[in-house]
Amino acid sequence: MSRVCSAPGCSSPAASRFSLYCKAHKARLRRHGAVDQVGVTEALLGSYKRLVRVRIEKNKESPLWGQLEARWDTIVSHAQSIVDGHQRG
């Protein structure tokens, strides 16, 4: 007897007899951390990016932008060090 995927609304067969989910939902779980989570696309972010640009234009002289840029650079450098460590083994 083959198992059915346990994700809500999915009736696909499970990836294996030991798996709770089909291949698609296993990939989503691995990639996003939840079987019902979908990826964030550039198109989805477009409207938010426009809102941020408008806010920046309205407040060009705010000291916040420099602080946010510094924090972002710190996050990026930390992430890069993690990636470098992973690549070194």
Short mmCIF file of N, CA, C and O in Angstrom, two decimals:
data_model
loop_
_atom_site.label_atom_id
_atom_site.label_comp_id
_atom_site.label_asym_id
_atom_site.label_seq_id
_atom_site.Cartn_x
_atom_site.Cartn_y
_atom_site.Cartn_z
N MET A 1 0.83 -1.17 0.00
CA MET A 1 0.00 0.00 0.00
C MET A 1 0.88 1.24 0.00
O MET A 1 1.75 1.41 0.84
N SER A 2 0.67 2.12 -0.99
CA SER A 2 1.50 3.32 -1.06
C SER A 2 0.90 4.44 -0.21
O SER A 2 -0.31 4.54 -0.04
N ARG A 3 1.77 5.24 0.34
CA ARG A 3 1.35 6.35 1.19
C ARG A 3 1.01 7.57 0.35
O ARG A 3 1.53 7.75 -0.75
N VAL A 4 0.17 8.42 0.90
CA VAL A 4 -0.21 9.66 0.25
C VAL A 4 0.48 10.80 1.00
O VAL A 4 0.65 10.75 2.21
N CYS A 5 0.86 11.83 0.27
CA CYS A 5 1.51 13.00 0.86
C CYS A 5 0.66 13.58 1.99
O CYS A 5 -0.56 13.70 1.87
N SER A 6 1.31 13.97 3.08
CA SER A 6 0.60 14.50 4.24
C SER A 6 0.38 16.01 4.18
O SER A 6 -0.21 16.58 5.09
N ALA A 7 0.87 16.66 3.14
CA ALA A 7 0.66 18.11 3.02
C ALA A 7 -0.82 18.39 2.77
O ALA A 7 -1.48 17.65 2.05
N PRO A 8 -1.34 19.45 3.37
CA PRO A 8 -2.77 19.77 3.20
C PRO A 8 -3.14 19.96 1.73
O PRO A 8 -2.49 20.70 1.01
N GLY A 9 -4.16 19.24 1.29
CA GLY A 9 -4.66 19.38 -0.07
C GLY A 9 -3.90 18.62 -1.13
O GLY A 9 -4.24 18.69 -2.30
N CYS A 10 -2.86 17.90 -0.77
CA CYS A 10 -2.06 17.16 -1.75
C CYS A 10 -2.46 15.69 -1.73
O CYS A 10 -2.59 15.07 -0.68
N SER A 11 -2.65 15.15 -2.91
CA SER A 11 -3.01 13.74 -3.00
C SER A 11 -1.97 12.94 -3.78
O SER A 11 -2.21 11.83 -4.20
N SER A 12 -0.78 13.52 -3.95
CA SER A 12 0.30 12.83 -4.64
C SER A 12 0.87 11.73 -3.77
O SER A 12 0.78 11.79 -2.54
N PRO A 13 1.46 10.73 -4.39
CA PRO A 13 2.06 9.67 -3.59
C PRO A 13 3.30 10.18 -2.87
O PRO A 13 4.02 11.06 -3.35
N ALA A 14 3.54 9.64 -1.68
CA ALA A 14 4.72 10.01 -0.90
C ALA A 14 5.98 9.60 -1.66
O ALA A 14 5.97 8.67 -2.47
N ALA A 15 7.08 10.31 -1.40
CA ALA A 15 8.33 10.06 -2.11
C ALA A 15 8.87 8.65 -1.85
O ALA A 15 9.51 8.07 -2.70
N SER A 16 8.63 8.13 -0.66
CA SER A 16 9.04 6.77 -0.34
C SER A 16 8.11 6.24 0.75
O SER A 16 7.29 6.97 1.28
N ARG A 17 8.27 5.01 1.09
CA ARG A 17 7.39 4.45 2.12
C ARG A 17 7.71 5.00 3.50
O ARG A 17 6.93 4.88 4.43
N PHE A 18 8.87 5.65 3.64
CA PHE A 18 9.26 6.24 4.91
C PHE A 18 8.97 7.74 4.98
O PHE A 18 9.11 8.35 6.02
N SER A 19 8.61 8.32 3.85
CA SER A 19 8.43 9.77 3.77
C SER A 19 6.99 10.18 4.05
O SER A 19 6.05 9.48 3.68
N LEU A 20 6.83 11.33 4.68
CA LEU A 20 5.49 11.87 4.90
C LEU A 20 4.99 12.66 3.69
O LEU A 20 3.79 12.85 3.53
N TYR A 21 5.93 13.13 2.86
CA TYR A 21 5.56 14.07 1.80
C TYR A 21 6.00 13.56 0.42
O TYR A 21 6.90 12.75 0.29
N CYS A 22 5.34 14.12 -0.61
CA CYS A 22 5.73 13.84 -1.98
C CYS A 22 7.05 14.58 -2.27
O CYS A 22 7.53 15.36 -1.45
N LYS A 23 7.61 14.36 -3.44
CA LYS A 23 8.90 14.98 -3.78
C LYS A 23 8.81 16.50 -3.77
O LYS A 23 9.72 17.18 -3.29
N ALA A 24 7.73 17.05 -4.29
CA ALA A 24 7.60 18.51 -4.35
C ALA A 24 7.53 19.13 -2.95
O ALA A 24 8.19 20.14 -2.67
N HIS A 25 6.77 18.52 -2.07
CA HIS A 25 6.63 19.06 -0.72
C HIS A 25 7.89 18.81 0.11
O HIS A 25 8.23 19.60 0.99
N LYS A 26 8.60 17.73 -0.15
CA LYS A 26 9.88 17.51 0.52
C LYS A 26 10.87 18.59 0.13
O LYS A 26 11.61 19.11 0.97
N ALA A 27 10.86 18.96 -1.15
CA ALA A 27 11.76 20.01 -1.62
C ALA A 27 11.40 21.36 -0.99
O ALA A 27 12.27 22.12 -0.57
N ARG A 28 10.11 21.67 -0.89
CA ARG A 28 9.69 22.92 -0.25
C ARG A 28 10.08 22.94 1.22
O ARG A 28 10.53 23.96 1.74
N LEU A 29 9.91 21.82 1.90
CA LEU A 29 10.28 21.72 3.30
C LEU A 29 11.78 21.95 3.48
O LEU A 29 12.20 22.70 4.36
N ARG A 30 12.56 21.36 2.62
CA ARG A 30 14.01 21.50 2.70
C ARG A 30 14.44 22.94 2.35
O ARG A 30 15.27 23.54 3.01
N ARG A 31 13.82 23.50 1.32
CA ARG A 31 14.22 24.82 0.82
C ARG A 31 13.71 25.95 1.71
O ARG A 31 14.43 26.92 1.95
N HIS A 32 12.46 25.88 2.17
CA HIS A 32 11.83 27.00 2.85
C HIS A 32 11.50 26.74 4.31
O HIS A 32 11.11 27.66 5.02
N GLY A 33 11.57 25.49 4.75
CA GLY A 33 11.29 25.19 6.15
C GLY A 33 9.86 24.83 6.44
O GLY A 33 9.51 24.52 7.57
N ALA A 34 8.99 24.86 5.44
CA ALA A 34 7.59 24.49 5.62
C ALA A 34 7.05 23.99 4.28
O ALA A 34 7.44 24.49 3.23
N VAL A 35 6.17 23.01 4.33
CA VAL A 35 5.66 22.43 3.08
C VAL A 35 4.72 23.36 2.35
O VAL A 35 4.52 23.22 1.14
N ASP A 36 4.12 24.32 3.04
CA ASP A 36 3.17 25.22 2.38
C ASP A 36 3.79 26.58 2.04
O ASP A 36 3.12 27.47 1.53
N GLN A 37 5.09 26.73 2.27
CA GLN A 37 5.77 28.00 1.97
C GLN A 37 6.23 28.01 0.52
O GLN A 37 6.81 27.04 0.05
N VAL A 38 5.97 29.10 -0.16
CA VAL A 38 6.45 29.26 -1.53
C VAL A 38 7.58 30.27 -1.54
O VAL A 38 7.72 31.08 -0.62
N GLY A 39 8.37 30.25 -2.58
CA GLY A 39 9.50 31.16 -2.69
C GLY A 39 9.07 32.60 -2.91
O GLY A 39 8.00 32.87 -3.46
N VAL A 40 9.91 33.53 -2.49
CA VAL A 40 9.66 34.95 -2.70
C VAL A 40 10.29 35.31 -4.04
O VAL A 40 11.48 35.10 -4.25
N THR A 41 9.48 35.86 -4.94
CA THR A 41 9.96 36.20 -6.27
C THR A 41 10.26 37.68 -6.39
O THR A 41 9.79 38.50 -5.60
N GLU A 42 11.03 38.02 -7.40
CA GLU A 42 11.33 39.43 -7.69
C GLU A 42 10.05 40.20 -7.98
O GLU A 42 9.89 41.35 -7.57
N ALA A 43 9.12 39.57 -8.68
CA ALA A 43 7.84 40.23 -9.00
C ALA A 43 7.05 40.55 -7.73
O ALA A 43 6.42 41.61 -7.62
N LEU A 44 7.08 39.66 -6.77
CA LEU A 44 6.37 39.88 -5.51
C LEU A 44 6.99 41.03 -4.72
O LEU A 44 6.29 41.80 -4.06
N LEU A 45 8.30 41.17 -4.79
CA LEU A 45 9.00 42.22 -4.07
C LEU A 45 8.93 43.58 -4.75
O LEU A 45 9.24 44.60 -4.13
N GLY A 46 8.53 43.62 -6.01
CA GLY A 46 8.55 44.85 -6.80
C GLY A 46 7.81 46.01 -6.15
O GLY A 46 8.33 47.13 -6.08
N SER A 47 6.61 45.78 -5.67
CA SER A 47 5.83 46.87 -5.08
C SER A 47 6.48 47.38 -3.79
O SER A 47 6.48 48.58 -3.51
N TYR A 48 7.09 46.49 -3.02
CA TYR A 48 7.77 46.90 -1.79
C TYR A 48 9.03 47.71 -2.10
O TYR A 48 9.35 48.66 -1.41
N LYS A 49 9.73 47.31 -3.15
CA LYS A 49 10.92 48.05 -3.54
C LYS A 49 10.57 49.47 -3.97
O LYS A 49 11.29 50.42 -3.64
N ARG A 50 9.44 49.63 -4.65
CA ARG A 50 9.00 50.98 -5.04
C ARG A 50 8.67 51.81 -3.82
O ARG A 50 9.02 53.00 -3.75
N LEU A 51 8.00 51.21 -2.84
CA LEU A 51 7.68 51.94 -1.60
C LEU A 51 8.94 52.40 -0.88
O LEU A 51 9.00 53.52 -0.35
N VAL A 52 9.94 51.56 -0.85
CA VAL A 52 11.20 51.91 -0.18
C VAL A 52 11.88 53.05 -0.92
O VAL A 52 12.37 54.01 -0.31
N ARG A 53 11.90 52.99 -2.25
CA ARG A 53 12.52 54.07 -3.03
C ARG A 53 11.83 55.40 -2.77
O ARG A 53 12.48 56.43 -2.63
N VAL A 54 10.50 55.39 -2.71
CA VAL A 54 9.74 56.61 -2.43
C VAL A 54 10.09 57.15 -1.05
O VAL A 54 10.30 58.35 -0.87
N ARG A 55 10.18 56.26 -0.06
CA ARG A 55 10.51 56.68 1.30
C ARG A 55 11.92 57.29 1.35
O ARG A 55 12.15 58.31 2.00
N ILE A 56 12.85 56.68 0.65
CA ILE A 56 14.22 57.21 0.63
C ILE A 56 14.24 58.58 -0.02
O ILE A 56 14.90 59.50 0.47
N GLU A 57 13.51 58.76 -1.11
CA GLU A 57 13.47 60.05 -1.80
C GLU A 57 12.87 61.14 -0.91
O GLU A 57 13.32 62.28 -0.94
N LYS A 58 11.87 60.80 -0.11
CA LYS A 58 11.25 61.78 0.78
C LYS A 58 12.17 62.20 1.91
O LYS A 58 12.06 63.30 2.44
N ASN A 59 13.05 61.29 2.33
CA ASN A 59 13.90 61.53 3.50
C ASN A 59 15.38 61.35 3.17
O ASN A 59 16.11 60.66 3.89
N LYS A 60 15.84 61.99 2.11
CA LYS A 60 17.23 61.77 1.66
C LYS A 60 18.26 62.11 2.72
O LYS A 60 19.31 61.50 2.78
N GLU A 61 17.99 63.09 3.56
CA GLU A 61 18.99 63.56 4.52
C GLU A 61 18.96 62.81 5.85
O GLU A 61 19.72 63.13 6.74
N SER A 62 18.14 61.82 5.98
CA SER A 62 18.03 61.09 7.24
C SER A 62 19.31 60.31 7.53
O SER A 62 19.86 59.63 6.66
N PRO A 63 19.80 60.38 8.77
CA PRO A 63 21.00 59.60 9.14
C PRO A 63 20.72 58.10 9.19
O PRO A 63 21.64 57.29 9.23
N LEU A 64 19.47 57.73 9.17
CA LEU A 64 19.11 56.31 9.23
C LEU A 64 19.67 55.52 8.05
O LEU A 64 20.06 54.37 8.20
N TRP A 65 19.73 56.12 6.87
CA TRP A 65 20.16 55.38 5.68
C TRP A 65 21.60 54.91 5.82
O TRP A 65 21.94 53.78 5.45
N GLY A 66 22.45 55.74 6.40
CA GLY A 66 23.84 55.31 6.62
C GLY A 66 23.93 54.18 7.63
O GLY A 66 24.72 53.25 7.47
N GLN A 67 23.13 54.26 8.68
CA GLN A 67 23.12 53.21 9.69
C GLN A 67 22.62 51.89 9.11
O GLN A 67 23.18 50.82 9.37
N LEU A 68 21.56 51.97 8.30
CA LEU A 68 21.03 50.75 7.69
C LEU A 68 22.02 50.15 6.70
O LEU A 68 22.17 48.93 6.63
N GLU A 69 22.70 51.00 5.96
CA GLU A 69 23.71 50.52 5.00
C GLU A 69 24.85 49.81 5.75
O GLU A 69 25.31 48.75 5.32
N ALA A 70 25.28 50.37 6.88
CA ALA A 70 26.35 49.74 7.67
C ALA A 70 25.89 48.39 8.22
O ALA A 70 26.65 47.41 8.20
N ARG A 71 24.67 48.33 8.70
CA ARG A 71 24.15 47.06 9.22
C ARG A 71 24.04 46.02 8.12
O ARG A 71 24.36 44.84 8.32
N TRP A 72 23.57 46.45 6.95
CA TRP A 72 23.46 45.53 5.81
C TRP A 72 24.84 45.00 5.42
O TRP A 72 25.00 43.80 5.17
N ASP A 73 25.84 45.87 5.37
CA ASP A 73 27.19 45.44 5.03
C ASP A 73 27.71 44.42 6.04
O ASP A 73 28.39 43.45 5.67
N THR A 74 27.40 44.61 7.33
CA THR A 74 27.80 43.66 8.36
C THR A 74 27.14 42.30 8.14
O THR A 74 27.80 41.26 8.24
N ILE A 75 25.87 42.30 7.81
CA ILE A 75 25.15 41.05 7.56
C ILE A 75 25.72 40.33 6.35
O ILE A 75 25.95 39.12 6.37
N VAL A 76 25.99 41.09 5.29
CA VAL A 76 26.53 40.49 4.06
C VAL A 76 27.91 39.90 4.32
O VAL A 76 28.22 38.78 3.89
N SER A 77 28.76 40.62 5.05
CA SER A 77 30.11 40.09 5.31
C SER A 77 30.05 38.85 6.21
O SER A 77 30.81 37.90 6.01
N HIS A 78 29.13 38.83 7.17
CA HIS A 78 28.97 37.65 8.01
C HIS A 78 28.49 36.45 7.18
O HIS A 78 29.02 35.34 7.32
N ALA A 79 27.52 36.69 6.32
CA ALA A 79 27.02 35.61 5.46
C ALA A 79 28.12 35.11 4.54
O ALA A 79 28.26 33.90 4.32
N GLN A 80 28.94 36.02 4.02
CA GLN A 80 30.03 35.62 3.14
C GLN A 80 31.06 34.78 3.90
O GLN A 80 31.59 33.82 3.36
N SER A 81 31.32 35.12 5.17
CA SER A 81 32.26 34.32 5.95
C SER A 81 31.72 32.91 6.20
O SER A 81 32.47 31.94 6.21
N ILE A 82 30.41 32.79 6.37
CA ILE A 82 29.80 31.46 6.53
C ILE A 82 29.94 30.65 5.25
O ILE A 82 30.31 29.47 5.28
N VAL A 83 29.67 31.29 4.12
CA VAL A 83 29.79 30.60 2.82
C VAL A 83 31.25 30.19 2.59
O VAL A 83 31.53 29.06 2.16
N ASP A 84 32.18 31.09 2.88
CA ASP A 84 33.61 30.75 2.70
C ASP A 84 34.02 29.58 3.58
O ASP A 84 34.74 28.68 3.14
N GLY A 85 33.57 29.58 4.84
CA GLY A 85 33.87 28.47 5.73
C GLY A 85 33.29 27.16 5.24
O GLY A 85 33.94 26.11 5.32
N HIS A 86 32.09 27.22 4.69
CA HIS A 86 31.46 26.02 4.15
C HIS A 86 32.23 25.49 2.95
O HIS A 86 32.44 24.28 2.80
N GLN A 87 32.69 26.39 2.10
CA GLN A 87 33.42 25.97 0.91
C GLN A 87 34.79 25.41 1.26
O GLN A 87 35.31 24.56 0.54
N ARG A 88 35.37 25.87 2.36
CA ARG A 88 36.66 25.33 2.80
C ARG A 88 36.50 23.96 3.45
O ARG A 88 37.47 23.22 3.59
N GLY A 89 35.28 23.65 3.86
CA GLY A 89 35.01 22.35 4.46
C GLY A 89 35.03 22.42 5.93
O GLY A 89 35.12 21.59 6.70
#
